[in-house]
mmCIF file of C-alpha atoms and ligand atoms in Angstrom:
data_model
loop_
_atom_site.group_PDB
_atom_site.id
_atom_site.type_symbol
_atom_site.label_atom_id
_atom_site.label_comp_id
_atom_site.label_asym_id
_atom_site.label_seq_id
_atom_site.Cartn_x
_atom_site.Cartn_y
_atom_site.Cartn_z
ATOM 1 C CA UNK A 379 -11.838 -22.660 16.380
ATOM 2 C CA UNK A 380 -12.131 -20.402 13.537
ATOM 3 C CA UNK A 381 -9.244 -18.102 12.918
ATOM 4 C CA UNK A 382 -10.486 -14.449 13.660
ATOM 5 C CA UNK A 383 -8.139 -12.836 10.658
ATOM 6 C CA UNK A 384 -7.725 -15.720 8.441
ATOM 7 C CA UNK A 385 -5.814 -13.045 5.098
ATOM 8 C CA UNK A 386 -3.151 -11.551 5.125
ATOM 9 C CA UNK A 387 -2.756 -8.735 3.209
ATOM 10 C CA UNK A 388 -0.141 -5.527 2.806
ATOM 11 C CA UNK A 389 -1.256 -2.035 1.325
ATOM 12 C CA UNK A 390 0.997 0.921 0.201
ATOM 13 C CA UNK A 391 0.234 4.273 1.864
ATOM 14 C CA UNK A 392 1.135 6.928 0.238
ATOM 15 C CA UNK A 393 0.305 11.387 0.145
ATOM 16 C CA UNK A 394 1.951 14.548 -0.808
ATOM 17 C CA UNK A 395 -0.490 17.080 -0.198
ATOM 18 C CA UNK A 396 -1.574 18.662 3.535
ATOM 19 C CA UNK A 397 0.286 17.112 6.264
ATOM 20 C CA UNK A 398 1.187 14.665 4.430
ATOM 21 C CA UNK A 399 3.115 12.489 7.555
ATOM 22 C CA UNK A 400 0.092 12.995 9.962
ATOM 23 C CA UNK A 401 -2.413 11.782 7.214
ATOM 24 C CA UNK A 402 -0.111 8.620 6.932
ATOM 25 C CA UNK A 403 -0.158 8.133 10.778
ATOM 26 C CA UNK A 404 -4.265 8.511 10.951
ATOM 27 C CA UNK A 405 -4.835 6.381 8.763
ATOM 28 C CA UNK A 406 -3.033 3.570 10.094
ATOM 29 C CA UNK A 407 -5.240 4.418 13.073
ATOM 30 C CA UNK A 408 -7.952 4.080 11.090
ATOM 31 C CA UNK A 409 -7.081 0.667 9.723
ATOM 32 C CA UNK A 410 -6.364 -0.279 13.762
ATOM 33 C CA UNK A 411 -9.408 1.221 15.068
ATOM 34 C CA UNK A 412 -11.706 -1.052 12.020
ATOM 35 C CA UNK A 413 -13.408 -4.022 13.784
ATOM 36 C CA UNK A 414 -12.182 -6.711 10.984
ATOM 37 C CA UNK A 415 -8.792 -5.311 10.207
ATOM 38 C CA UNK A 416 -5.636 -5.930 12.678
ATOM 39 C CA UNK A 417 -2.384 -4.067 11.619
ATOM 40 C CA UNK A 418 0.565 -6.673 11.960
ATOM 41 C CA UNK A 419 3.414 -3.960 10.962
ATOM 42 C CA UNK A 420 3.919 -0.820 10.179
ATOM 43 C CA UNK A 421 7.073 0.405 7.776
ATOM 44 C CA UNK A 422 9.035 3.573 8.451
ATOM 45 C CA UNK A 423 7.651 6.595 6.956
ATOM 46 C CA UNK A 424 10.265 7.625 3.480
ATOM 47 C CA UNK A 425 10.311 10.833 1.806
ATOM 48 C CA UNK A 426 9.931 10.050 -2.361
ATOM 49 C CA UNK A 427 10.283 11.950 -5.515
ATOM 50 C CA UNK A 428 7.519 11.770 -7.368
ATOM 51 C CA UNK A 429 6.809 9.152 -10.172
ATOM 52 C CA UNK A 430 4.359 10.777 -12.938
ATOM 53 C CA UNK A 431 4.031 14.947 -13.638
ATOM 54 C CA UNK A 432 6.058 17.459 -11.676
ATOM 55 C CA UNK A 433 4.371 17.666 -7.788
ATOM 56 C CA UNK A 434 5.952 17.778 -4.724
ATOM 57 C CA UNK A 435 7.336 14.713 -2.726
ATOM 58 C CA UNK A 436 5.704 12.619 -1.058
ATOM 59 C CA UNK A 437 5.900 10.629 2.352
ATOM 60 C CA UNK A 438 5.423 6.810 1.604
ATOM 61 C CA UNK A 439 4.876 3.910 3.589
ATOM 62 C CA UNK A 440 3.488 0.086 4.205
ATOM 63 C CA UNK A 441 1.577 -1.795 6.343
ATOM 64 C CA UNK A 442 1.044 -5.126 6.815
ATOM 65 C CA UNK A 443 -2.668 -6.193 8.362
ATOM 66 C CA UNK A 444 -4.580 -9.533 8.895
ATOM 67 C CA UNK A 445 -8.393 -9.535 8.657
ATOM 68 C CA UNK A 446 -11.179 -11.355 7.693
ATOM 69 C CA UNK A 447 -12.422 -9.445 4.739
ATOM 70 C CA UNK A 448 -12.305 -10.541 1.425
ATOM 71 C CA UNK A 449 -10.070 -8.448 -1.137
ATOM 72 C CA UNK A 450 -12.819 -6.425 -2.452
ATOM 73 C CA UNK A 451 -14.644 -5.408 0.902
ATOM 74 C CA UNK A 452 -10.629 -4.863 2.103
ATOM 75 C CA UNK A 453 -10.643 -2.173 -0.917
ATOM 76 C CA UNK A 454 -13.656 -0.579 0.056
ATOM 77 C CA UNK A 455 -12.688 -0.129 3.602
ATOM 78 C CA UNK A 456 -9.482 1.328 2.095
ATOM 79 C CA UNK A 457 -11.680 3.955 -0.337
ATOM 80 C CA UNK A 458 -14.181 4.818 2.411
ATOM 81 C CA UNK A 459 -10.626 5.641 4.299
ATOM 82 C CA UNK A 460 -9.217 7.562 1.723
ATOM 83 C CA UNK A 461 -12.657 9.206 1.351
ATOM 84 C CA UNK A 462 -12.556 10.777 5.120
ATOM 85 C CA UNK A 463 -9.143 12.552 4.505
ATOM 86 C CA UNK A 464 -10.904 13.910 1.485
ATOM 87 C CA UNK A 465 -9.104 12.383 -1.510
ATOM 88 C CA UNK A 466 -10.442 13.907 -4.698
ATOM 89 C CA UNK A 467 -9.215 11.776 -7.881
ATOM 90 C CA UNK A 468 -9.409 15.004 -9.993
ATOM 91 C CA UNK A 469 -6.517 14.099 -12.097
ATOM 92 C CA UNK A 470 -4.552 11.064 -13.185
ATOM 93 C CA UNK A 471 -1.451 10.642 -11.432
ATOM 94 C CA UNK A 472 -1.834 13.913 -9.623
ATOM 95 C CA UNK A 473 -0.756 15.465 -6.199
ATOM 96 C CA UNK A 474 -2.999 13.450 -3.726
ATOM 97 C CA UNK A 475 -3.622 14.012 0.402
ATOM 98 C CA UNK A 476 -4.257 9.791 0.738
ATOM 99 C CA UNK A 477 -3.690 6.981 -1.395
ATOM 100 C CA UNK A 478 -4.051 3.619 -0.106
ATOM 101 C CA UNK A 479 -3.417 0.677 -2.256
ATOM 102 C CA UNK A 480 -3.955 -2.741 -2.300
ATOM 103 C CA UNK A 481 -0.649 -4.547 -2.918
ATOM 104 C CA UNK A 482 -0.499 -7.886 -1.778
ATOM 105 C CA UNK A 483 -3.494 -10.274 -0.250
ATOM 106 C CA UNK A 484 -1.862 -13.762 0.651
ATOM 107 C CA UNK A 485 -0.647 -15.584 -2.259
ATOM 108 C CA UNK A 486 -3.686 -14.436 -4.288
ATOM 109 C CA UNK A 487 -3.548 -13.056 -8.238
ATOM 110 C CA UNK A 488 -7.049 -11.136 -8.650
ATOM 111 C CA UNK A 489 -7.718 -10.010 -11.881
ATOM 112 C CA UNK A 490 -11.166 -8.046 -11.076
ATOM 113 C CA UNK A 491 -12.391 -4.891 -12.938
ATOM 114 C CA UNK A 492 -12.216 -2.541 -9.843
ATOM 115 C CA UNK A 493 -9.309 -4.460 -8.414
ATOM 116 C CA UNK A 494 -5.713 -6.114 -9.713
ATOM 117 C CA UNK A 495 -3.705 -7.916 -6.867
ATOM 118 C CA UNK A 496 -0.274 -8.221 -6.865
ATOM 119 C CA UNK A 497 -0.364 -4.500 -7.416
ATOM 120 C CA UNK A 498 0.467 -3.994 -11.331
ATOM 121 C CA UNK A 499 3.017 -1.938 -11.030
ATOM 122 C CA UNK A 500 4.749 -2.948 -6.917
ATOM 123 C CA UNK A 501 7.718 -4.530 -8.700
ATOM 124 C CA UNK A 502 8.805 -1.480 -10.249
ATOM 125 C CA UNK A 503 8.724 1.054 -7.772
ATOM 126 C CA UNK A 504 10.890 1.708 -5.518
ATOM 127 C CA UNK A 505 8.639 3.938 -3.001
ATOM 128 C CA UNK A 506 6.358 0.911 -2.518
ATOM 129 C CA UNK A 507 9.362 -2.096 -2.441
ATOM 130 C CA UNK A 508 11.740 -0.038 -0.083
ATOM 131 C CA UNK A 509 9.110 -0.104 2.531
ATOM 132 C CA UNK A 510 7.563 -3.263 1.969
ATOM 133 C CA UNK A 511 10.818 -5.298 2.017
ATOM 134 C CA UNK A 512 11.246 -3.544 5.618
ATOM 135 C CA UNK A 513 8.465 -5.470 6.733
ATOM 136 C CA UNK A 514 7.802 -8.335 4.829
ATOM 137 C CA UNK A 515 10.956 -8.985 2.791
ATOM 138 C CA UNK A 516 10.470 -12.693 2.606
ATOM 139 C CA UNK A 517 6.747 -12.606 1.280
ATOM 140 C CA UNK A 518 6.905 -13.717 -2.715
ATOM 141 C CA UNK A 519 5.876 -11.738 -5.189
ATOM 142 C CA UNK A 520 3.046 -14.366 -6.193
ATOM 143 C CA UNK A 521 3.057 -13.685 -10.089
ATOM 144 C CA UNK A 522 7.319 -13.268 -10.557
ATOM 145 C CA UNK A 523 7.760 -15.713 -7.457
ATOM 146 C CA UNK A 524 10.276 -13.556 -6.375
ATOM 147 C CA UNK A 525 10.567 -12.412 -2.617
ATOM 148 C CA UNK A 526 9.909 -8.913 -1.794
ATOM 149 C CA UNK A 527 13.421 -8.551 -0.656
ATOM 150 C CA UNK A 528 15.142 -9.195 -4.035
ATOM 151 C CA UNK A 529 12.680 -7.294 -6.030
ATOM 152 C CA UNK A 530 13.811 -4.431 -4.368
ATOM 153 C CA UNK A 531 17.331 -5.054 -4.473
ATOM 154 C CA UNK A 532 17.031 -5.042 -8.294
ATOM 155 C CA UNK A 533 15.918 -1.226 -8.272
ATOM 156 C CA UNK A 534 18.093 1.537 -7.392
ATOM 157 C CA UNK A 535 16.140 3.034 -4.415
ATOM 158 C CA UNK A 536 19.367 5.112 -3.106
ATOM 159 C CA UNK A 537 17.448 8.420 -3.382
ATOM 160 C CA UNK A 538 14.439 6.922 -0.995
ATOM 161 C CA UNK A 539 15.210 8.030 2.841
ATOM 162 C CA UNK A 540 13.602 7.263 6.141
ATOM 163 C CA UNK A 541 12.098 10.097 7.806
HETATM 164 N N1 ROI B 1445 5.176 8.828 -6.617
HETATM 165 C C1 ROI B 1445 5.650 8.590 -5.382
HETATM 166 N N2 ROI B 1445 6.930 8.879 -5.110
HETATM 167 N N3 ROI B 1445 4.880 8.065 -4.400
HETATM 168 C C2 ROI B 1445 3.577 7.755 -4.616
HETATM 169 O O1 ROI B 1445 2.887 7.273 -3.695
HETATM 170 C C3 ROI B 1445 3.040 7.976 -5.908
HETATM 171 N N4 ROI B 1445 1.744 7.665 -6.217
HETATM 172 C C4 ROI B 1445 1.264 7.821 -7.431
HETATM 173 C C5 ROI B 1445 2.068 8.380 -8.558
HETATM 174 C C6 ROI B 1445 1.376 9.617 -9.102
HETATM 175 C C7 ROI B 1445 2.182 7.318 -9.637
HETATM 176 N N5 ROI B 1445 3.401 8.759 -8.149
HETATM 177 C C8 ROI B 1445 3.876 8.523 -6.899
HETATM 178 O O2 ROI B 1445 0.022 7.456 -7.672
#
């Protein structure tokens, strides 16, 4: 039989404007709710300082989901998501209310010009490996060939805290 959700794939969430925690919770009910996505895990929520200009924090998180779309129809679903909580991508590296990426989609490396899997810069940030090595710690980085878990352990991620 074919396998319903044949990919694997694990996305950052991430939002600092609004209600920032109930816009992370929605749209993992979103991602639920969609008939070709199933959500596997779901990471604690962690307040972050932000990376880039002065804004406020922001509440950070990751899921892991199976499904059977391909990376780039999984990254449309995720726009047309961030699209209903009204992201606006006025300005670069800026406050945002929903910001789903694309991090991981089995051991794939896509090099595509809307779309770059692993996530260029996962391995260096702490609000996206704390979270991520909660629920899939053992899943390798598939370019550094380094497990989740020890990628974070390299960073110091004292300052990121579980809600
Ligand atoms: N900083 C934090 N802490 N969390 C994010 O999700 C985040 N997203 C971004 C930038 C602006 C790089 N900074 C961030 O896109």
């Amino acid at each position: 039989m074919r396998q319903p959700h044949p990919h694997r794939a694990a996305i950052a969430l991430g939002s600092n404007l609004g209600d920032s925690l109930a816009t992370l919770v929605s749209a993992c009910d979103r991602l639920q709710a969609h008939p070709q996505i199933a959500l596997k895990q779901r990471s604690s929520f962690y307040r972050t300082k932000p990376i880039g200009p002065p804004q406020p924090d922001y509440i950070n998180g990751c899921v892991v989901v199976e499904t059977e779309l391909t990376a780039i129809a999984l990254l449309d679903e995720l726009l047309a998501i961030e699209q209903v909580f009204g992201r606006e991508r006025l300005e670069h590296w800026g406050p945002r209310t929903l910001d789903l990426d694309l991090l991981l989609y089995d051991n794939a490396i896509i090099n595509h010009p809307r779309l770059h899997v692993p996530h260029p810069r996962m391995a260096e940030r702490g609000f996206v490996l704390v979270p991520l090595a909660e629920i899939a710690p053992t899943w390798r980085h598939p370019i550094l060939q380094r497990p989740i878990a020890d990628l974070q352990q390299a960073l110091n991620c004292a300052e990121i805290k579980a809600l």
